[in-house]
PDB file of C-alpha atoms and ligand atoms in Angstrom:
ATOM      1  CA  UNK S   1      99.073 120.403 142.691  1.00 96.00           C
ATOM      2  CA  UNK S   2     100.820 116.935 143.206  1.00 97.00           C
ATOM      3  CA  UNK S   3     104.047 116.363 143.083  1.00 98.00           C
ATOM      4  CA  UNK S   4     104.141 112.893 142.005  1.00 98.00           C
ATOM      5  CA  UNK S   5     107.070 110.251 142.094  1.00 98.00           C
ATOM      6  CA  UNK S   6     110.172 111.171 143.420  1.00 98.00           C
ATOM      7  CA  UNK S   7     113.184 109.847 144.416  1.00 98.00           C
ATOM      8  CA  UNK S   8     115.667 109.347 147.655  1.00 98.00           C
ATOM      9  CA  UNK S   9     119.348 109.431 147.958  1.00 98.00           C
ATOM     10  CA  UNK S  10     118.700 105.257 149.190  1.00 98.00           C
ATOM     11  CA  UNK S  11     118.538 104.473 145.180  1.00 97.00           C
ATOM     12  CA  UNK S  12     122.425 105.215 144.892  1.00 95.00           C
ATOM     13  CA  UNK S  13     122.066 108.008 141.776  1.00 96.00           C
ATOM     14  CA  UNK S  14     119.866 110.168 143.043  1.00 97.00           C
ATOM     15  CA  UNK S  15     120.967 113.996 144.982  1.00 97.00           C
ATOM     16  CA  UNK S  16     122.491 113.188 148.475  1.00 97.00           C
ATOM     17  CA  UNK S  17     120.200 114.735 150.614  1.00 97.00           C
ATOM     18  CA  UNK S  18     117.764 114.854 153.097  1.00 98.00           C
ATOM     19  CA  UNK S  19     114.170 113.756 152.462  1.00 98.00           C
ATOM     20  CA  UNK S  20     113.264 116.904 153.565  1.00 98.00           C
ATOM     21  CA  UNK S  21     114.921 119.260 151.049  1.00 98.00           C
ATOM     22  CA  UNK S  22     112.655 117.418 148.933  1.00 98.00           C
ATOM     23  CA  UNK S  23     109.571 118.268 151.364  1.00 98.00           C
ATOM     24  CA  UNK S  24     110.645 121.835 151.806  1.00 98.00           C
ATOM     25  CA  UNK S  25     110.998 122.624 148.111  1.00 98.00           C
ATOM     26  CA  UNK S  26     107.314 121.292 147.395  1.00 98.00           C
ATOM     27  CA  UNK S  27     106.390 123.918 149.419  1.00 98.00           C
ATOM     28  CA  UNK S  28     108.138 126.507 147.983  1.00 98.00           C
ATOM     29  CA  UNK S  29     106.669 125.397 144.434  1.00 97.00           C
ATOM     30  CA  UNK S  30     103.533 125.253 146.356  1.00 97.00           C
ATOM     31  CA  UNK S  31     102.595 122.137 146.455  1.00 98.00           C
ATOM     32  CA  UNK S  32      99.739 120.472 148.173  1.00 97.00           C
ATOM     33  CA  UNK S  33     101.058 117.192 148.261  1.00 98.00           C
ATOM     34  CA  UNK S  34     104.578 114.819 147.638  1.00 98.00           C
ATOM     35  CA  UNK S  35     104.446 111.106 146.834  1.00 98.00           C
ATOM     36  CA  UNK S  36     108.026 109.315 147.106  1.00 98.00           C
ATOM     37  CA  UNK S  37     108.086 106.300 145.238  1.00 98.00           C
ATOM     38  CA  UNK S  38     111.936 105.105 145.797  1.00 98.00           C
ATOM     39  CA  UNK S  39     113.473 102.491 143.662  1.00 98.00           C
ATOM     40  CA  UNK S  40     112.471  99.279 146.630  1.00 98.00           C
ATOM     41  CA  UNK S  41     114.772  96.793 147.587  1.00 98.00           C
ATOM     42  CA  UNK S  42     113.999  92.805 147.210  1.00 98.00           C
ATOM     43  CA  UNK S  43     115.462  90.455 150.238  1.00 97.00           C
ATOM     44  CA  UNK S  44     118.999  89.258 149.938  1.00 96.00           C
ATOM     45  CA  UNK S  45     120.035  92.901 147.459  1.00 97.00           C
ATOM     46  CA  UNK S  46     120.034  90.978 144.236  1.00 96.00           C
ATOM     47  CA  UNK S  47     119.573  94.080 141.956  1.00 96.00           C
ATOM     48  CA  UNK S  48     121.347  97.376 142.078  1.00 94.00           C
ATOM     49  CA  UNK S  49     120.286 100.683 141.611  1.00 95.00           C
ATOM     50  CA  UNK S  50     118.007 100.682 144.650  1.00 97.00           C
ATOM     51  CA  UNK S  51     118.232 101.177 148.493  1.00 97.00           C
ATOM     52  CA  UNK S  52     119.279  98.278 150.949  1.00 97.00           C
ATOM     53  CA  UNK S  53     116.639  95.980 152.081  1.00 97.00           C
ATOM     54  CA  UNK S  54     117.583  96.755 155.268  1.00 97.00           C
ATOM     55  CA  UNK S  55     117.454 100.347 154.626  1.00 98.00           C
ATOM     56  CA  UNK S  56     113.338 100.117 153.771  1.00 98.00           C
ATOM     57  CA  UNK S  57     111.367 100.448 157.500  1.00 97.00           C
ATOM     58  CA  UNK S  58     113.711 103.249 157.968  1.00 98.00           C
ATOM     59  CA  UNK S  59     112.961 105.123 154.461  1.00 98.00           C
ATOM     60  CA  UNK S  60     109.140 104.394 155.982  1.00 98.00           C
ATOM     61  CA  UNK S  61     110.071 105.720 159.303  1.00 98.00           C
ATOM     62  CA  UNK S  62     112.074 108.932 158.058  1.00 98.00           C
ATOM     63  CA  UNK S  63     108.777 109.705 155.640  1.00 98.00           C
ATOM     64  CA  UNK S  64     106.319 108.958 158.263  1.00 98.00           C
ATOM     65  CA  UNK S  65     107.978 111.948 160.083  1.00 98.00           C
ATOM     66  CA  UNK S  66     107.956 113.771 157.550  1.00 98.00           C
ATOM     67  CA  UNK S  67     104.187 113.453 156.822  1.00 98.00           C
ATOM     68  CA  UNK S  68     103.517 114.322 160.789  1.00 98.00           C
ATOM     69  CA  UNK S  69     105.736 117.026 161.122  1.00 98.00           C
ATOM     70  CA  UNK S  70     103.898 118.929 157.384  1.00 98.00           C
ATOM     71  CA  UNK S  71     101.055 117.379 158.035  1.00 98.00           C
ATOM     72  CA  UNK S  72      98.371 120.384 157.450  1.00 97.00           C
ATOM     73  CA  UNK S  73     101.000 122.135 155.177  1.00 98.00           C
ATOM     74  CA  UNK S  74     101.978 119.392 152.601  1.00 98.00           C
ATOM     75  CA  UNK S  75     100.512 115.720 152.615  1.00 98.00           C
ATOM     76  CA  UNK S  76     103.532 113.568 152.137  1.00 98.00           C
ATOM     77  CA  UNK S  77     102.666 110.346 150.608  1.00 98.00           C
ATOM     78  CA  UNK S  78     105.128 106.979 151.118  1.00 98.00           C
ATOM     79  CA  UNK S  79     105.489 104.707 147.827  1.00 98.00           C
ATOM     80  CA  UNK S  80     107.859 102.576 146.087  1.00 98.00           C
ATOM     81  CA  UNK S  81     108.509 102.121 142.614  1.00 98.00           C
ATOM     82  CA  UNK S  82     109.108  98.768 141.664  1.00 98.00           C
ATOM     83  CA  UNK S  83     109.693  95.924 138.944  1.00 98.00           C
ATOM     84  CA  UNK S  84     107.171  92.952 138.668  1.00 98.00           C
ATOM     85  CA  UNK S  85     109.064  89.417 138.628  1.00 98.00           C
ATOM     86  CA  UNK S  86     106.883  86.510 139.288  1.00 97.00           C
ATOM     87  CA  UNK S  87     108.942  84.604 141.340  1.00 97.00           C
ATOM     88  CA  UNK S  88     108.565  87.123 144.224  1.00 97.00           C
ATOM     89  CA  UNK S  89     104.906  87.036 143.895  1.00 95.00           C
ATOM     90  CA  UNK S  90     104.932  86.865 148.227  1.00 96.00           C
ATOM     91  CA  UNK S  91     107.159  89.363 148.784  1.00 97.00           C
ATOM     92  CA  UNK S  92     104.452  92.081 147.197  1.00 98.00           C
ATOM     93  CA  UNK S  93     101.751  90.406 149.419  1.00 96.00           C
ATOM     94  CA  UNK S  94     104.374  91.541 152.329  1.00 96.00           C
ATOM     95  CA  UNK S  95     104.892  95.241 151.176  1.00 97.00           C
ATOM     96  CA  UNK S  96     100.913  94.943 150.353  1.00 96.00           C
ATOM     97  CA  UNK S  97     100.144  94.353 153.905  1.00 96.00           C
ATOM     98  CA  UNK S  98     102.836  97.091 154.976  1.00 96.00           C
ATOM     99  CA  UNK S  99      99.649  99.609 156.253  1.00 95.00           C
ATOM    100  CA  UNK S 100     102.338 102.557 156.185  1.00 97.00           C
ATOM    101  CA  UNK S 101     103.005 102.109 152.342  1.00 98.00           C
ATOM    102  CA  UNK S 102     100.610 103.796 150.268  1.00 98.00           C
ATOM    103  CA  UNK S 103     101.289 103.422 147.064  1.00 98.00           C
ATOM    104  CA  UNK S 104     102.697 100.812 145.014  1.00 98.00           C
ATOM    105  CA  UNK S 105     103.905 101.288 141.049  1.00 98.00           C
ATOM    106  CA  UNK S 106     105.308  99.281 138.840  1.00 98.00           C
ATOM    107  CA  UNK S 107     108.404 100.622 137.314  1.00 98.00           C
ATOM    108  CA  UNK S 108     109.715  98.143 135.249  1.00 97.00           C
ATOM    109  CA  UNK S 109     113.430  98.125 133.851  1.00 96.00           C
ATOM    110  CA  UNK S 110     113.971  94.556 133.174  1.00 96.00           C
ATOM    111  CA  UNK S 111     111.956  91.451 133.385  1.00 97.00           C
ATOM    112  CA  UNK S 112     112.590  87.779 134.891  1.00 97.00           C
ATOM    113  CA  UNK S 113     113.291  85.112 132.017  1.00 96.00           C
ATOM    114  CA  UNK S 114     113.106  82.432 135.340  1.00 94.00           C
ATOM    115  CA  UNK S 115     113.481  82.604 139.229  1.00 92.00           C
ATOM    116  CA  UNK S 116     116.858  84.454 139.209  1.00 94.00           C
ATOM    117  CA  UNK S 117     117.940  84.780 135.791  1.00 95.00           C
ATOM    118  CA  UNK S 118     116.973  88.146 134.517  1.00 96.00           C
ATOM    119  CA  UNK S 119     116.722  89.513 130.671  1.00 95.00           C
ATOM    120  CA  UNK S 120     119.932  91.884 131.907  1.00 94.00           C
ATOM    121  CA  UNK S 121     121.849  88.861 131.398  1.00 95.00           C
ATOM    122  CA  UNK S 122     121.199  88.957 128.133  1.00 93.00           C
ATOM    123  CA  UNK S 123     121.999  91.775 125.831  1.00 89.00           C
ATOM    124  CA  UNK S 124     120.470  89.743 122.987  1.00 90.00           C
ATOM    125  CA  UNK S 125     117.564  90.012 123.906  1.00 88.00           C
ATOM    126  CA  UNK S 126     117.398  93.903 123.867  1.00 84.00           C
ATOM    127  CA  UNK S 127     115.126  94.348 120.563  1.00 86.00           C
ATOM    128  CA  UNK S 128     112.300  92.001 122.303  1.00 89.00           C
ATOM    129  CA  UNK S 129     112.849  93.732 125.818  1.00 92.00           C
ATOM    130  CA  UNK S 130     109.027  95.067 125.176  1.00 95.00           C
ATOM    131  CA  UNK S 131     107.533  92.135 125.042  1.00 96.00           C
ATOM    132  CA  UNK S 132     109.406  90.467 128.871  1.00 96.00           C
ATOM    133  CA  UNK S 133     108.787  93.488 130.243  1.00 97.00           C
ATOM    134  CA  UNK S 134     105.066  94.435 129.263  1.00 97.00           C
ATOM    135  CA  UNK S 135     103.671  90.973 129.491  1.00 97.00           C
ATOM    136  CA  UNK S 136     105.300  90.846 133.212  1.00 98.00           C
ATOM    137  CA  UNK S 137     103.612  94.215 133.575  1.00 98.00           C
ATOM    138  CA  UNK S 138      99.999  92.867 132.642  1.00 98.00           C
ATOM    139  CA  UNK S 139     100.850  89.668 134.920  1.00 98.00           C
ATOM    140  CA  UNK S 140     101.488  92.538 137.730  1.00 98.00           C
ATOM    141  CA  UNK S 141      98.429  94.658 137.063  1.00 98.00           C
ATOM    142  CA  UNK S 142      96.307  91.553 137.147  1.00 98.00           C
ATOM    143  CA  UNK S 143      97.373  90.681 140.683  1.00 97.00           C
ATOM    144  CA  UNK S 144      95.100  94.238 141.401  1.00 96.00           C
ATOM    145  CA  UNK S 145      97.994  94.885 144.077  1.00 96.00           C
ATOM    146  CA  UNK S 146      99.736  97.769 142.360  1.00 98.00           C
ATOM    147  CA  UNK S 147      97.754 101.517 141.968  1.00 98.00           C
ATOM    148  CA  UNK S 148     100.078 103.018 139.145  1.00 98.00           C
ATOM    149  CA  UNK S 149     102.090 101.712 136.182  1.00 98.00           C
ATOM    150  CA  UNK S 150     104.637 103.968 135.562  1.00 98.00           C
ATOM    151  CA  UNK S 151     106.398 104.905 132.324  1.00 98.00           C
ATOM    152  CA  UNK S 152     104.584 102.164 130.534  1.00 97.00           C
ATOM    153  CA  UNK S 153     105.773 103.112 127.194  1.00 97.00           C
ATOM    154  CA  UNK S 154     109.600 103.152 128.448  1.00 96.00           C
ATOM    155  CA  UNK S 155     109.165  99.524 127.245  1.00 96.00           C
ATOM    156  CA  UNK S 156     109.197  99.887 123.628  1.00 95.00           C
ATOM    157  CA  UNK S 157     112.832 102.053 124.527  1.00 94.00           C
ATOM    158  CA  UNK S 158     114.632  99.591 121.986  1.00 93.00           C
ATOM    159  CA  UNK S 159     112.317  99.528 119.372  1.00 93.00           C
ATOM    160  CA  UNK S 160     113.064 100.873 115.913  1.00 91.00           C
ATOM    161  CA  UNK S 161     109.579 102.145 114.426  1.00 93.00           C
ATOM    162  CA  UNK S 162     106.248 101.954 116.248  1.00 96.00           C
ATOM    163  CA  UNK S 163     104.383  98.875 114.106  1.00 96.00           C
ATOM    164  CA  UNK S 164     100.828  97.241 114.539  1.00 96.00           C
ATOM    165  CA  UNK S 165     102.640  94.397 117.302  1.00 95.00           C
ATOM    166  CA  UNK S 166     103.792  97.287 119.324  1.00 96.00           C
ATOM    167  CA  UNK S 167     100.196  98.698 118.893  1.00 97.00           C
ATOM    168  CA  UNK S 168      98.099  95.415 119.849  1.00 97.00           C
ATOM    169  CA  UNK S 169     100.425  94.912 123.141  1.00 96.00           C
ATOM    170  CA  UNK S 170      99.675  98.761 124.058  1.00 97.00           C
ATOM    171  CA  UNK S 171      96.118  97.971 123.904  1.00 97.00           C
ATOM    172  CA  UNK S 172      96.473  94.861 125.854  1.00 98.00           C
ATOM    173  CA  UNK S 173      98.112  97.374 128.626  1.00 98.00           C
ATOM    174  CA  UNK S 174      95.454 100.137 128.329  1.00 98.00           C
ATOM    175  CA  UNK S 175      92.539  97.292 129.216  1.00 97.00           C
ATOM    176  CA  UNK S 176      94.411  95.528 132.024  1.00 98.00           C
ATOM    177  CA  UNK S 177      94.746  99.104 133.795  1.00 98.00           C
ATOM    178  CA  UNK S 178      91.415  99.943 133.153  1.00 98.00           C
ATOM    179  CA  UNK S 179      90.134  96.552 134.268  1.00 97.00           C
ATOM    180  CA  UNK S 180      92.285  96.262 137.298  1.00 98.00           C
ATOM    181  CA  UNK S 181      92.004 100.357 138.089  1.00 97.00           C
ATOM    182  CA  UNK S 182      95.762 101.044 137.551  1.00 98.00           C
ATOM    183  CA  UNK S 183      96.926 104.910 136.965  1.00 98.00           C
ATOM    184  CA  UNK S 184      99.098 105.241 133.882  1.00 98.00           C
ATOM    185  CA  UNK S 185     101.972 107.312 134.621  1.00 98.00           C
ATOM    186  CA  UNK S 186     103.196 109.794 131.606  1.00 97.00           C
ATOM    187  CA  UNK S 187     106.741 110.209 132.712  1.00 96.00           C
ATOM    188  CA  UNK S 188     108.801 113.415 132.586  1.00 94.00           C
ATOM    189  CA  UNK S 189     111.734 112.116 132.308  1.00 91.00           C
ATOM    190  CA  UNK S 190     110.749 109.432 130.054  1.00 92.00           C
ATOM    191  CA  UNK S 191     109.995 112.677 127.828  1.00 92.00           C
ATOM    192  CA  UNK S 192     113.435 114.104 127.735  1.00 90.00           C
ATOM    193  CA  UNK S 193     114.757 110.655 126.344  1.00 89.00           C
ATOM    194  CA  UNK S 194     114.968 109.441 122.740  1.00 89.00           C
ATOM    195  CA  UNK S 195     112.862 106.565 122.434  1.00 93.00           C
ATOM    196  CA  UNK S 196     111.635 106.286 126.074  1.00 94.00           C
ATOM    197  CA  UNK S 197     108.260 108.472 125.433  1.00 96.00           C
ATOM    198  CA  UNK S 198     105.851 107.642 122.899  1.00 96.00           C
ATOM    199  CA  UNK S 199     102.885 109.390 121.598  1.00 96.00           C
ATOM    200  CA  UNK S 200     101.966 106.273 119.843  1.00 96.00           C
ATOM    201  CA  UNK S 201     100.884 104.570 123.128  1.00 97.00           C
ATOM    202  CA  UNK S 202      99.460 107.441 124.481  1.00 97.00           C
ATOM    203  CA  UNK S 203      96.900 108.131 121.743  1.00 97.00           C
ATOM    204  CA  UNK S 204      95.565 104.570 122.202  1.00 97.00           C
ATOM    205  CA  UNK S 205      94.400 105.312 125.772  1.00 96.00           C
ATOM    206  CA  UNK S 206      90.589 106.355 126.246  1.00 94.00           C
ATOM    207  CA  UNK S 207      88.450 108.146 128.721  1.00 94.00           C
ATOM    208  CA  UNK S 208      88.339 104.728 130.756  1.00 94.00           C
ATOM    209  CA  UNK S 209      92.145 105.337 131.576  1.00 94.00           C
ATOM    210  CA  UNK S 210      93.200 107.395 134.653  1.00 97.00           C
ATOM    211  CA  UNK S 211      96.417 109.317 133.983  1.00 97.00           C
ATOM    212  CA  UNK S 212      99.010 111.092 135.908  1.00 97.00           C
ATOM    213  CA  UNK S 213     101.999 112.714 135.402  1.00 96.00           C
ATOM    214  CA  UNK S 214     105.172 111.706 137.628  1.00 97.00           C
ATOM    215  CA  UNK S 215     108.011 113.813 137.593  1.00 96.00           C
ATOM    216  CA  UNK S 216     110.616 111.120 138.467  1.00 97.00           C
ATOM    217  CA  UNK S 217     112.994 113.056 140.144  1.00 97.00           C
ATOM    218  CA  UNK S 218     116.583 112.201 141.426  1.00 97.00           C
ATOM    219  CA  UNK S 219     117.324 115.659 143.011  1.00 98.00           C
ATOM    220  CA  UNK S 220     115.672 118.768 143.872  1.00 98.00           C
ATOM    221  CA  UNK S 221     116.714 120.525 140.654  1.00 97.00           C
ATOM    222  CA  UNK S 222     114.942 118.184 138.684  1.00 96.00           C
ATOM    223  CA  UNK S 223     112.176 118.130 140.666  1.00 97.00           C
ATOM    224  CA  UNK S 224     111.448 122.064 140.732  1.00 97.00           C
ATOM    225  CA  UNK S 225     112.576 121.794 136.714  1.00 96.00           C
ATOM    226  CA  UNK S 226     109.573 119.274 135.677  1.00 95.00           C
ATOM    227  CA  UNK S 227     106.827 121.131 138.059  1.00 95.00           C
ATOM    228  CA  UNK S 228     107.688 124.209 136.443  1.00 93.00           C
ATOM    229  CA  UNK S 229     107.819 122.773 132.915  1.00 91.00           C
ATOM    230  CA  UNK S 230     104.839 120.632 132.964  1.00 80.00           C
TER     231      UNK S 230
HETATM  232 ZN1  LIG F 301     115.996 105.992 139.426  1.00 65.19          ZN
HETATM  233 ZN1  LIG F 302     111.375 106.388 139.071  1.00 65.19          ZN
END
């Protein structure tokens, strides 16, 4: 079994501990392999809720340890979860290249309106947050740099009712994974929020898809709570 997406203490609100506790408790749930995909940093710290730029060859470093010193007992796997904004379309050529990072997700929370103004900004803009966020989501799949899309359907999170426009977009996602051989990620805790997990997208995936489920945990707790629950 695969433990899949989980979280450091470099995010700022997740457990403050050791990358290992996280490691070690795998193990104990008996686990054959770990995939951290921390919240990633962008140059110059504009966004919060993530580690330090300067903190990132270090969160590499500290895993790559990790993955030698299990290695044969657990495969640790290095990721990063992170937004798609087209004006730093370079900068995830640069983590691309990075040999050491293995997996790259989209995790999208907001989207760019232009180069440094961000729909965050702008609480009016809530009710048509799935539509910034899903089309900069497609624009990021297309790129074929990213291997998962996580919590796709954490998008429609403001929505009122699932309706035929909410429908068409979905299907617009499902085809750009399939076509660009992106993993859809069916979120855990996306499915202990109201309005963050929706069966509606799901059912309009087909056989074409691949899907995984990520735990997306912030502490060990969480994380030995979803493996045991799902
Ligand atoms: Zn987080
Ligand atoms: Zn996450």
């Amino acid at each position: 079994m695969e433990i899949f997406h989980v979280h450091t203490y470099r995010c700022g609100h997740a457990e403050m501990i050791e990358d290992e506790a996280y490691v070690r408790k795998a193990i104990d749930l008996r686990a054959n392999s770990i995939v951290f995909t921390d919240h990633a940093p962008f140059p110059g710290n504009p966004f919060g809720n993530r580690m330090e730029y300067l903190e990132l060859p270090k969160y590499i470093s500290k895993l790559k340890n990790l993955k030698e010193k299990y290695s044969g007992i657990i495969d640790v796997k290095i990721g990063l979860e992170i937004e798609y904004l087209p004006g730093y379309a370079d900068y995830y050529q640069e983590l691309k290249q990075c040999k050491d990072l293995e997996i790259l997700m989209i995790g999208q929370h907001f989207y760019e309106i232009k180069p440094g103004t961000y729909s965050f900004s702008y609480p009016e803009l809530y009710l048509q947050e799935y539509k910034g966020c899903l089309e900069q989501i497609i624009e990021g799949m297309a790129t074929g740099m990213f291997q998962v899309l996580a919590h796709p359907d954490r998008a429609f999170r403001k929505i009122k009712q699932w309706s035929q426009e909410h429908e068409e977009l979905g299907k617009k996602v499902i085809t750009v994974a399939v076509d660009n051989n992106v993993v859809l990620e069916q979120n855990f805790s996306s499915m202990q929020t109201k309005k963050y997990y929706w069966p509606e997208f799901w059912d309009l995936t087909n056989e074409r898809n691949r899907i995984i489920r990520g735990i997306d945990a912030h502490s060990v707790k969480e994380m030995e709570k979803a493996v045991l629950a799902f």
